[in-house]
mmCIF file of C-alpha atoms in Angstrom:
data_model
loop_
_atom_site.group_PDB
_atom_site.id
_atom_site.type_symbol
_atom_site.label_atom_id
_atom_site.label_comp_id
_atom_site.label_asym_id
_atom_site.label_seq_id
_atom_site.Cartn_x
_atom_site.Cartn_y
_atom_site.Cartn_z
ATOM 1 C CA MET M 23 98.724 87.977 104.513
ATOM 2 C CA ARG M 24 99.476 84.674 105.852
ATOM 3 C CA GLN M 25 96.590 82.224 107.091
ATOM 4 C CA LYS M 26 97.558 82.579 110.588
ATOM 5 C CA GLU M 27 97.428 86.387 110.454
ATOM 6 C CA LYS M 28 94.006 86.214 108.896
ATOM 7 C CA GLU M 29 92.688 83.891 111.763
ATOM 8 C CA LEU M 30 94.698 86.167 114.481
ATOM 9 C CA PHE M 31 92.696 89.204 113.039
ATOM 10 C CA LYS M 32 89.509 87.671 112.746
ATOM 11 C CA SER M 33 89.746 86.308 116.528
ATOM 12 C CA LEU M 34 91.053 90.043 117.381
ATOM 13 C CA CYS M 35 87.762 91.546 116.351
ATOM 14 C CA SER M 36 85.027 88.623 117.440
ATOM 15 C CA PHE M 37 84.956 90.342 120.902
ATOM 16 C CA LYS M 38 81.605 88.092 121.909
ATOM 17 C CA GLU M 39 83.742 85.026 121.893
ATOM 18 C CA MET M 40 84.358 83.426 125.268
ATOM 19 C CA ASP M 41 87.884 82.078 124.638
ATOM 20 C CA PHE M 42 90.604 83.017 122.637
ATOM 21 C CA ASP M 43 93.505 80.792 120.695
ATOM 22 C CA GLU M 44 96.890 82.179 122.469
ATOM 23 C CA SER M 45 98.969 80.160 119.960
ATOM 24 C CA LEU M 46 97.603 82.947 117.251
ATOM 25 C CA LEU M 47 99.942 85.511 118.614
ATOM 26 C CA ASP M 48 102.691 84.451 117.101
ATOM 27 C CA ALA M 49 101.297 86.009 114.162
ATOM 28 C CA ALA M 50 100.818 89.545 115.772
ATOM 29 C CA THR M 51 102.413 91.212 112.768
ATOM 30 C CA PRO M 52 102.619 94.962 111.456
ATOM 31 C CA THR M 53 100.485 93.584 108.636
ATOM 32 C CA VAL M 54 97.843 92.365 111.300
ATOM 33 C CA LEU M 55 98.264 95.698 113.160
ATOM 34 C CA GLY M 56 97.428 97.813 110.046
ATOM 35 C CA HIS M 57 94.518 96.006 109.069
ATOM 36 C CA LEU M 58 93.260 96.712 112.696
ATOM 37 C CA PHE M 59 93.834 100.348 112.480
ATOM 38 C CA PHE M 60 92.508 100.190 108.650
ATOM 39 C CA ASN M 61 89.242 98.694 109.620
ATOM 40 C CA ARG M 62 88.618 100.844 113.102
ATOM 41 C CA MET M 63 89.042 97.429 115.018
ATOM 42 C CA GLN M 64 92.067 98.598 117.320
ATOM 43 C CA ALA M 65 90.211 99.423 120.400
ATOM 44 C CA VAL M 66 88.213 96.196 120.030
ATOM 45 C CA ALA M 67 91.566 94.263 119.584
ATOM 46 C CA TYR M 68 93.065 96.030 122.786
ATOM 47 C CA GLY M 69 90.210 94.767 124.929
ATOM 48 C CA ILE M 70 90.212 91.145 123.867
ATOM 49 C CA LEU M 71 93.962 91.031 124.499
ATOM 50 C CA LYS M 72 93.362 92.524 128.014
ATOM 51 C CA LYS M 73 90.145 90.710 128.937
ATOM 52 C CA HIS M 74 92.171 87.482 128.129
ATOM 53 C CA GLY M 75 95.322 88.897 130.031
ATOM 54 C CA LEU M 76 97.400 88.390 127.085
ATOM 55 C CA LEU M 77 98.852 91.924 126.810
ATOM 56 C CA GLY M 78 102.297 90.747 127.390
ATOM 57 C CA LYS M 79 102.180 88.264 125.250
ATOM 58 C CA VAL M 80 102.414 90.292 122.100
ATOM 59 C CA ASN M 81 105.166 92.676 120.650
ATOM 60 C CA ARG M 82 105.617 96.036 122.791
ATOM 61 C CA GLU M 83 104.986 98.390 119.511
ATOM 62 C CA PHE M 84 101.630 96.378 118.590
ATOM 63 C CA ARG M 85 100.596 96.488 122.373
ATOM 64 C CA ASN M 86 101.129 100.210 122.880
ATOM 65 C CA SER M 87 99.750 101.232 119.609
ATOM 66 C CA LEU M 88 96.605 99.569 120.392
ATOM 67 C CA LYS M 89 96.442 100.693 123.750
ATOM 68 C CA GLY M 90 97.156 104.484 122.867
ATOM 69 C CA ALA M 91 94.311 104.091 120.153
ATOM 70 C CA SER M 92 92.060 102.505 123.004
ATOM 71 C CA MET M 93 92.713 105.550 125.454
ATOM 72 C CA GLN M 94 92.002 107.874 122.203
ATOM 73 C CA SER M 95 88.728 105.974 121.264
ATOM 74 C CA ILE M 96 87.325 106.805 125.052
ATOM 75 C CA GLU M 97 88.379 110.185 124.858
ATOM 76 C CA LYS M 98 86.460 110.720 121.815
ATOM 77 C CA ASN M 99 83.536 108.604 122.913
ATOM 78 C CA ASN M 100 83.218 110.729 126.047
ATOM 79 C CA SER M 101 83.213 114.063 123.762
ATOM 80 C CA PHE M 102 80.917 112.571 121.510
ATOM 81 C CA PHE M 103 78.275 111.716 124.504
ATOM 82 C CA GLN M 104 78.301 114.998 125.572
ATOM 83 C CA CYS M 105 77.445 116.076 121.924
ATOM 84 C CA VAL M 106 74.372 113.563 121.724
ATOM 85 C CA GLU M 107 73.002 114.862 124.902
ATOM 86 C CA PHE M 108 73.672 118.642 123.619
ATOM 87 C CA VAL M 109 71.905 118.001 120.381
ATOM 88 C CA GLU M 110 68.965 115.887 122.269
ATOM 89 C CA LYS M 111 68.725 119.501 124.007
ATOM 90 C CA ALA M 112 68.474 121.476 121.340
ATOM 91 C CA LEU M 113 66.048 119.484 119.518
ATOM 92 C CA SER M 114 63.650 119.219 122.716
ATOM 93 C CA SER M 115 61.947 122.466 121.779
ATOM 94 C CA CYS M 116 60.880 120.650 118.333
ATOM 95 C CA GLU M 117 57.417 119.121 118.341
ATOM 96 C CA CYS M 118 57.997 116.819 115.189
ATOM 97 C CA LYS M 119 59.509 113.395 115.572
ATOM 98 C CA TYR M 120 63.447 112.351 114.779
ATOM 99 C CA ALA M 121 65.594 109.432 115.174
ATOM 100 C CA MET M 122 69.244 109.309 115.964
ATOM 101 C CA LEU M 123 70.984 106.635 113.864
ATOM 102 C CA LYS M 124 74.067 104.538 113.989
ATOM 103 C CA GLY M 125 76.833 105.880 116.035
ATOM 104 C CA ALA M 126 74.666 107.736 118.365
ATOM 105 C CA TYR M 127 73.082 104.581 119.940
ATOM 106 C CA LEU M 128 75.917 101.916 118.894
ATOM 107 C CA CYS M 129 78.880 103.839 120.572
ATOM 108 C CA LYS M 130 77.400 103.530 124.024
ATOM 109 C CA ALA M 131 76.100 99.813 123.001
ATOM 110 C CA TYR M 132 79.349 98.376 122.742
ATOM 111 C CA PRO M 133 82.052 98.123 125.641
ATOM 112 C CA GLU M 134 83.710 101.422 126.488
ATOM 113 C CA GLY M 135 85.710 102.594 123.818
ATOM 114 C CA TYR M 136 85.245 99.669 120.901
ATOM 115 C CA ARG M 137 83.051 101.862 118.788
ATOM 116 C CA THR M 138 83.481 105.537 117.494
ATOM 117 C CA SER M 139 81.316 107.618 115.563
ATOM 118 C CA ASN M 140 82.302 111.140 113.599
ATOM 119 C CA ASP M 141 78.963 112.461 113.178
ATOM 120 C CA ILE M 142 75.375 112.302 114.466
ATOM 121 C CA ASP M 143 73.111 111.096 111.538
ATOM 122 C CA LEU M 144 69.286 111.976 112.250
ATOM 123 C CA LEU M 145 66.158 110.814 110.457
ATOM 124 C CA VAL M 146 63.006 113.026 110.203
ATOM 125 C CA HIS M 147 60.214 113.155 108.010
ATOM 126 C CA PRO M 148 60.639 115.932 104.850
ATOM 127 C CA LYS M 149 58.175 118.362 106.219
ATOM 128 C CA ASP M 150 60.228 118.622 109.389
ATOM 129 C CA VAL M 151 63.503 119.335 107.891
ATOM 130 C CA THR M 152 63.386 123.237 108.235
ATOM 131 C CA GLU M 153 62.216 122.915 111.982
ATOM 132 C CA VAL M 154 65.254 120.338 113.178
ATOM 133 C CA GLY M 155 67.455 122.718 110.836
ATOM 134 C CA ASN M 156 66.342 125.913 112.674
ATOM 135 C CA ALA M 157 66.631 124.341 115.945
ATOM 136 C CA LEU M 158 70.380 123.318 115.076
ATOM 137 C CA LEU M 159 71.181 126.869 113.875
ATOM 138 C CA VAL M 160 69.754 128.589 117.139
ATOM 139 C CA ALA M 161 72.055 125.891 118.834
ATOM 140 C CA GLY M 162 74.830 127.467 116.953
ATOM 141 C CA PHE M 163 75.452 125.324 113.977
ATOM 142 C CA LYS M 164 76.183 126.304 110.793
ATOM 143 C CA GLN M 165 76.153 124.560 107.270
ATOM 144 C CA GLY M 166 79.319 123.633 105.600
ATOM 145 C CA ASN M 167 81.868 121.300 105.595
ATOM 146 C CA VAL M 168 85.232 120.822 107.638
ATOM 147 C CA ARG M 169 87.982 120.565 104.906
ATOM 148 C CA ASN M 170 91.772 120.461 106.217
ATOM 149 C CA GLY M 171 90.544 121.302 109.755
ATOM 150 C CA LYS M 172 88.630 124.639 108.860
ATOM 151 C CA PHE M 173 85.204 124.865 108.463
ATOM 152 C CA GLU M 174 83.953 126.071 105.067
ATOM 153 C CA ALA M 175 80.441 127.565 104.769
ATOM 154 C CA ALA M 176 78.083 125.944 102.285
ATOM 155 C CA THR M 177 76.804 128.035 99.461
ATOM 156 C CA ARG M 178 72.875 128.586 98.923
ATOM 157 C CA LYS M 179 73.364 126.645 95.814
ATOM 158 C CA GLU M 180 74.947 123.626 97.589
ATOM 159 C CA ILE M 181 72.311 123.583 100.211
ATOM 160 C CA ILE M 182 69.441 123.736 97.956
ATOM 161 C CA GLU M 183 71.189 120.943 95.558
ATOM 162 C CA SER M 184 71.814 118.695 98.318
ATOM 163 C CA LYS M 185 68.207 118.660 99.376
ATOM 164 C CA MET M 186 67.126 118.215 95.955
ATOM 165 C CA MET M 187 69.487 115.417 95.110
ATOM 166 C CA ARG M 188 70.717 113.618 97.742
ATOM 167 C CA GLY M 189 67.767 113.159 99.980
ATOM 168 C CA GLU M 190 70.029 114.698 102.671
ATOM 169 C CA THR M 191 70.968 118.199 104.306
ATOM 170 C CA VAL M 192 74.375 119.807 104.007
ATOM 171 C CA PRO M 193 76.150 118.814 107.060
ATOM 172 C CA TYR M 194 75.373 120.918 110.373
ATOM 173 C CA ILE M 195 78.725 121.815 111.924
ATOM 174 C CA LYS M 196 79.696 123.007 115.500
ATOM 175 C CA GLU M 197 82.866 123.894 116.558
ATOM 176 C CA THR M 198 83.138 122.335 119.925
ATOM 177 C CA ASN M 199 86.955 121.956 120.633
ATOM 178 C CA LEU M 200 86.056 119.022 123.055
ATOM 179 C CA PRO M 201 88.997 116.179 123.442
ATOM 180 C CA GLY M 202 89.216 114.290 120.135
ATOM 181 C CA MET M 203 86.093 116.177 118.816
ATOM 182 C CA GLN M 204 87.214 119.621 117.415
ATOM 183 C CA PHE M 205 84.011 119.700 115.175
ATOM 184 C CA LEU M 206 80.708 118.349 115.508
ATOM 185 C CA GLU M 207 78.846 117.160 112.291
ATOM 186 C CA VAL M 208 75.101 116.468 112.280
ATOM 187 C CA ASP M 209 73.734 115.429 109.026
ATOM 188 C CA ILE M 210 69.871 115.258 108.307
ATOM 189 C CA ASN M 211 68.432 112.712 106.503
ATOM 190 C CA PHE M 212 65.064 112.601 105.151
ATOM 191 C CA SER M 213 64.478 109.964 102.837
ATOM 192 C CA LEU M 214 64.833 106.051 103.093
ATOM 193 C CA ASP M 215 67.840 104.773 100.465
ATOM 194 C CA TYR M 216 65.553 101.539 99.948
ATOM 195 C CA LYS M 217 61.973 103.482 99.741
ATOM 196 C CA PRO M 218 62.738 106.486 98.143
ATOM 197 C CA GLY M 219 59.640 108.987 97.981
ATOM 198 C CA ASP M 220 57.811 106.629 100.603
ATOM 199 C CA THR M 221 56.601 109.333 102.965
ATOM 200 C CA ASP M 222 54.008 107.137 104.486
ATOM 201 C CA LEU M 223 56.834 104.584 105.669
ATOM 202 C CA LEU M 224 59.219 107.049 106.888
ATOM 203 C CA GLU M 225 55.889 108.587 109.004
ATOM 204 C CA GLU M 226 55.281 105.132 110.549
ATOM 205 C CA MET M 227 58.955 104.838 111.357
ATOM 206 C CA MET M 228 59.034 108.408 113.188
ATOM 207 C CA ASN M 229 55.902 107.470 114.919
ATOM 208 C CA ASN M 230 57.486 104.229 116.241
ATOM 209 C CA THR M 231 60.814 106.031 117.648
ATOM 210 C CA LEU M 232 61.507 105.329 121.302
ATOM 211 C CA PHE M 233 64.025 106.555 123.890
ATOM 212 C CA VAL M 234 66.565 103.863 124.425
ATOM 213 C CA LYS M 235 68.430 104.198 128.007
ATOM 214 C CA LEU M 236 71.769 102.682 128.388
ATOM 215 C CA GLY M 237 72.723 103.426 132.163
ATOM 216 C CA ASP M 238 72.602 107.153 132.734
ATOM 217 C CA PHE M 239 72.501 107.855 128.971
ATOM 218 C CA ARG M 240 69.414 108.046 126.748
ATOM 219 C CA VAL M 241 68.955 108.537 122.944
ATOM 220 C CA ARG M 242 65.857 108.682 120.864
ATOM 221 C CA THR M 243 66.221 106.094 118.041
ATOM 222 C CA LEU M 244 64.192 103.816 115.875
ATOM 223 C CA ARG M 245 62.380 100.692 116.973
ATOM 224 C CA ALA M 246 64.878 97.880 117.222
ATOM 225 C CA ASP M 247 63.861 95.921 113.999
ATOM 226 C CA ASP M 248 63.978 99.269 111.804
ATOM 227 C CA PHE M 249 67.075 100.170 113.613
ATOM 228 C CA PHE M 250 68.730 97.022 112.355
ATOM 229 C CA VAL M 251 67.050 97.166 108.896
ATOM 230 C CA HIS M 252 68.397 100.696 108.415
ATOM 231 C CA LEU M 253 71.497 99.896 109.517
ATOM 232 C CA CYS M 254 71.676 96.705 106.726
ATOM 233 C CA SER M 255 70.517 99.176 104.115
ATOM 234 C CA HIS M 256 73.361 101.605 105.120
ATOM 235 C CA LEU M 257 75.909 98.923 104.779
ATOM 236 C CA TYR M 258 74.657 97.229 101.445
ATOM 237 C CA LYS M 259 74.553 100.828 99.757
ATOM 238 C CA GLU M 260 78.262 101.278 100.415
ATOM 239 C CA ALA M 261 79.197 97.477 100.302
ATOM 240 C CA THR M 262 77.736 97.218 97.018
ATOM 241 C CA THR M 263 78.580 100.567 94.794
ATOM 242 C CA LEU M 264 81.661 100.618 92.559
ATOM 243 C CA PRO M 265 83.507 103.947 93.933
ATOM 244 C CA TRP M 266 83.232 102.641 97.210
ATOM 245 C CA VAL M 267 84.965 99.240 96.179
ATOM 246 C CA GLU M 268 87.635 101.852 94.247
ATOM 247 C CA MET M 269 88.253 103.598 97.624
ATOM 248 C CA MET M 270 88.510 100.259 99.544
ATOM 249 C CA ARG M 271 85.843 101.431 101.968
ATOM 250 C CA ASP M 272 83.291 98.884 100.746
ATOM 251 C CA MET M 273 84.147 96.359 103.531
ATOM 252 C CA THR M 274 85.450 98.391 106.312
ATOM 253 C CA LEU M 275 84.742 96.065 109.410
ATOM 254 C CA TYR M 276 83.638 98.225 111.964
ATOM 255 C CA LYS M 277 80.354 98.300 109.822
ATOM 256 C CA TYR M 278 80.142 94.661 109.964
ATOM 257 C CA CYS M 279 81.049 94.644 113.406
ATOM 258 C CA ASP M 280 77.761 96.431 114.201
ATOM 259 C CA ILE M 281 76.043 93.594 113.027
ATOM 260 C CA TYR M 282 78.153 91.091 114.754
ATOM 261 C CA MET M 283 77.234 92.990 117.748
ATOM 262 C CA LEU M 284 73.589 92.858 117.657
ATOM 263 C CA LEU M 285 73.058 89.584 116.051
ATOM 264 C CA ASN M 286 75.655 87.024 117.657
ATOM 265 C CA ASP M 287 73.947 86.532 120.807
ATOM 266 C CA ALA M 288 70.168 87.308 119.627
ATOM 267 C CA ASP M 289 67.494 84.447 120.104
ATOM 268 C CA GLU M 290 65.270 83.219 117.308
ATOM 269 C CA LYS M 291 62.387 85.710 118.247
ATOM 270 C CA TYR M 292 64.559 88.847 117.938
ATOM 271 C CA VAL M 293 65.875 87.388 114.303
ATOM 272 C CA ASP M 294 62.673 86.549 113.099
ATOM 273 C CA SER M 295 61.172 90.036 113.953
ATOM 274 C CA ILE M 296 63.815 91.531 111.951
ATOM 275 C CA PHE M 297 63.356 89.299 108.733
ATOM 276 C CA ASP M 298 59.818 89.738 109.095
ATOM 277 C CA ARG M 299 59.923 93.521 109.126
ATOM 278 C CA ALA M 300 62.617 93.152 106.562
ATOM 279 C CA GLU M 301 60.152 91.302 104.383
ATOM 280 C CA LYS M 302 57.554 93.945 104.462
ATOM 281 C CA LEU M 303 59.823 96.711 103.347
ATOM 282 C CA SER M 304 61.086 94.139 100.475
ATOM 283 C CA MET M 305 64.407 94.489 101.994
ATOM 284 C CA GLU M 306 65.018 90.708 103.157
ATOM 285 C CA LYS M 307 67.947 90.191 100.573
ATOM 286 C CA VAL M 308 69.599 93.235 101.758
ATOM 287 C CA CYS M 309 69.529 92.090 105.530
ATOM 288 C CA ALA M 310 70.627 88.731 104.510
ATOM 289 C CA PHE M 311 73.404 90.155 102.619
ATOM 290 C CA ALA M 312 74.866 91.896 105.999
ATOM 291 C CA VAL M 313 74.117 88.893 107.606
ATOM 292 C CA LEU M 314 75.816 86.366 105.723
ATOM 293 C CA HIS M 315 78.753 88.758 105.130
ATOM 294 C CA THR M 316 79.259 89.110 108.853
ATOM 295 C CA ALA M 317 79.308 85.555 109.392
ATOM 296 C CA GLU M 318 82.029 84.784 107.133
ATOM 297 C CA LEU M 319 84.095 87.771 108.631
ATOM 298 C CA PHE M 320 83.824 87.094 112.543
ATOM 299 C CA ASN M 321 83.564 84.074 114.505
ATOM 300 C CA PHE M 322 79.884 84.512 114.117
ATOM 301 C CA ARG M 323 77.653 81.929 116.371
ATOM 302 C CA ASN M 324 74.404 82.608 115.370
ATOM 303 C CA GLN M 325 73.537 79.425 112.992
ATOM 304 C CA TYR M 326 69.697 80.235 113.080
ATOM 305 C CA ALA M 327 70.515 83.877 111.767
ATOM 306 C CA ILE M 328 72.502 82.309 109.304
ATOM 307 C CA GLU M 329 69.734 79.801 108.263
ATOM 308 C CA VAL M 330 67.009 82.632 108.032
ATOM 309 C CA ALA M 331 69.270 84.814 105.982
ATOM 310 C CA THR M 332 70.177 82.001 103.540
ATOM 311 C CA LYS M 333 66.705 81.238 103.050
ATOM 312 C CA ALA M 334 65.591 84.804 102.403
ATOM 313 C CA LEU M 335 67.864 84.936 99.270
ATOM 314 C CA GLY M 336 65.738 82.082 97.847
ATOM 315 C CA TYR M 337 67.583 80.939 94.599
ATOM 316 C CA ASP M 338 69.605 84.195 94.303
ATOM 317 C CA LEU M 339 72.531 83.130 95.937
ATOM 318 C CA ASP M 340 74.847 85.169 93.980
ATOM 319 C CA PHE M 341 72.966 88.202 95.397
ATOM 320 C CA VAL M 342 76.042 88.652 98.202
ATOM 321 C CA HIS M 343 78.621 88.678 95.443
ATOM 322 C CA ARG M 344 77.008 91.408 93.251
ATOM 323 C CA ILE M 345 77.778 94.976 93.057
ATOM 324 C CA ILE M 346 76.229 98.306 90.730
ATOM 325 C CA SER M 347 78.415 100.989 89.008
ATOM 326 C CA PRO M 348 75.899 104.055 88.798
ATOM 327 C CA LYS M 349 78.125 106.066 86.729
ATOM 328 C CA ASP M 350 77.482 103.556 83.566
ATOM 329 C CA LYS M 351 74.504 101.803 85.137
ATOM 330 C CA LYS M 352 76.606 98.431 84.754
ATOM 331 C CA GLU M 353 76.297 95.358 87.301
ATOM 332 C CA LEU M 354 79.377 93.529 88.147
ATOM 333 C CA VAL M 355 80.077 90.083 90.182
ATOM 334 C CA PHE M 356 83.226 88.979 92.600
ATOM 335 C CA THR M 357 84.836 86.314 90.776
ATOM 336 C CA GLU M 358 86.260 85.709 94.568
ATOM 337 C CA ARG M 359 83.221 84.065 96.108
ATOM 338 C CA ASN M 360 85.239 83.495 99.469
ATOM 339 C CA ILE M 361 84.081 86.808 101.200
ATOM 340 C CA LEU M 362 86.904 86.419 103.753
ATOM 341 C CA GLU M 363 89.475 86.195 101.288
ATOM 342 C CA ARG M 364 88.042 89.037 99.472
ATOM 343 C CA PHE M 365 88.014 91.112 102.466
ATOM 344 C CA PHE M 366 91.642 90.751 102.449
ATOM 345 C CA ALA M 367 92.209 91.121 98.626
ATOM 346 C CA ASP M 368 94.771 94.028 98.043
ATOM 347 C CA ASN M 369 92.741 95.111 94.950
ATOM 348 C CA ARG M 370 89.297 94.284 95.362
ATOM 349 C CA LYS M 371 88.185 95.915 92.038
ATOM 350 C CA ALA M 372 90.447 93.652 90.275
ATOM 351 C CA LEU M 373 88.250 90.612 91.481
ATOM 352 C CA LEU M 374 85.436 92.126 89.293
ATOM 353 C CA GLU M 375 83.723 91.213 86.153
ATOM 354 C CA GLU M 376 80.629 92.545 84.257
ATOM 355 C CA VAL M 377 77.451 90.871 84.341
ATOM 356 C CA ASN M 378 76.320 89.738 81.164
ATOM 357 C CA HIS M 379 72.494 89.331 81.103
ATOM 358 C CA SER M 380 72.191 87.277 78.272
ATOM 359 C CA GLU M 381 73.918 84.443 80.038
ATOM 360 C CA ASP M 382 72.126 84.784 83.394
ATOM 361 C CA SER M 383 72.630 81.309 84.010
ATOM 362 C CA LYS M 384 76.066 81.702 84.312
ATOM 363 C CA TYR M 385 75.637 83.230 87.813
ATOM 364 C CA GLU M 386 73.035 81.241 88.777
ATOM 365 C CA THR M 387 73.689 78.653 91.838
#
């Protein structure tokens, strides 16, 4: 991509900005359009152009593609919000605690249609998995997967192995046939990726869940600091695992946009509360990873958050460039240290080299 195309893409994703440089629209090319769709940012871009009265300044195909995607996102979210309310009602008979993660809250926190979700993620205590799962089965869900537009029931073996090996259940699926959402998927998670087996911490988080109200919509989720740390943890896991790099799904921008949305305008008290909580969970570097990546990928204005995140890394500044290969237990590092340039690379895997721990000093900054 040309530099001006990169600048336009970045501006079309930075919806918190008050101003927009109209001169960048000369770079509204098919390449930029493709990147917007590839990163699930098309509805955001349409919203920004509409807000600044610039829809008529771009090519018709560019404009109409974004418009159609925005309308589709709004339609899908209307169905998704119905699904969230349906699941809330289905779980109302449960005596245990649960929390809805990621999209169940975030889709409503954004401007209309900017963020969509394909499923509902639940976090529960291991002892409560059966109760929650049974409530979903009573509500008409079945365990399995949707492949090629058709539901395939899971085998008993698959259900048991998923619980034992992955810390989550086989998805619960219900055919809804709602506009933009034929199937609803609910995933039950009962472990924290960053604290395996720490049921005490999980129980503490469950005890601190609360209902968040957004207009006439409400969702039960984690306390704000726990929600943010969990979001960073999920982003970090996908961004730093080799198979995700190979699939080019390690830096899909909508995940970083969640961090941008929550933190760009946050005050110092909020930033401190997040990193205080992260430090108690030994997750401060993971949160720093998410924040510092986000700061490079958007027109990010929260300088205090950048300073706190940088401080959290200590002397390990290369932390934001390292990934792991679980298959062969190798650690790799990106040779391209510019995160924005890395994002736009056609083949990020080609930018990796193995870390030789006998030469640790080579990677110290």
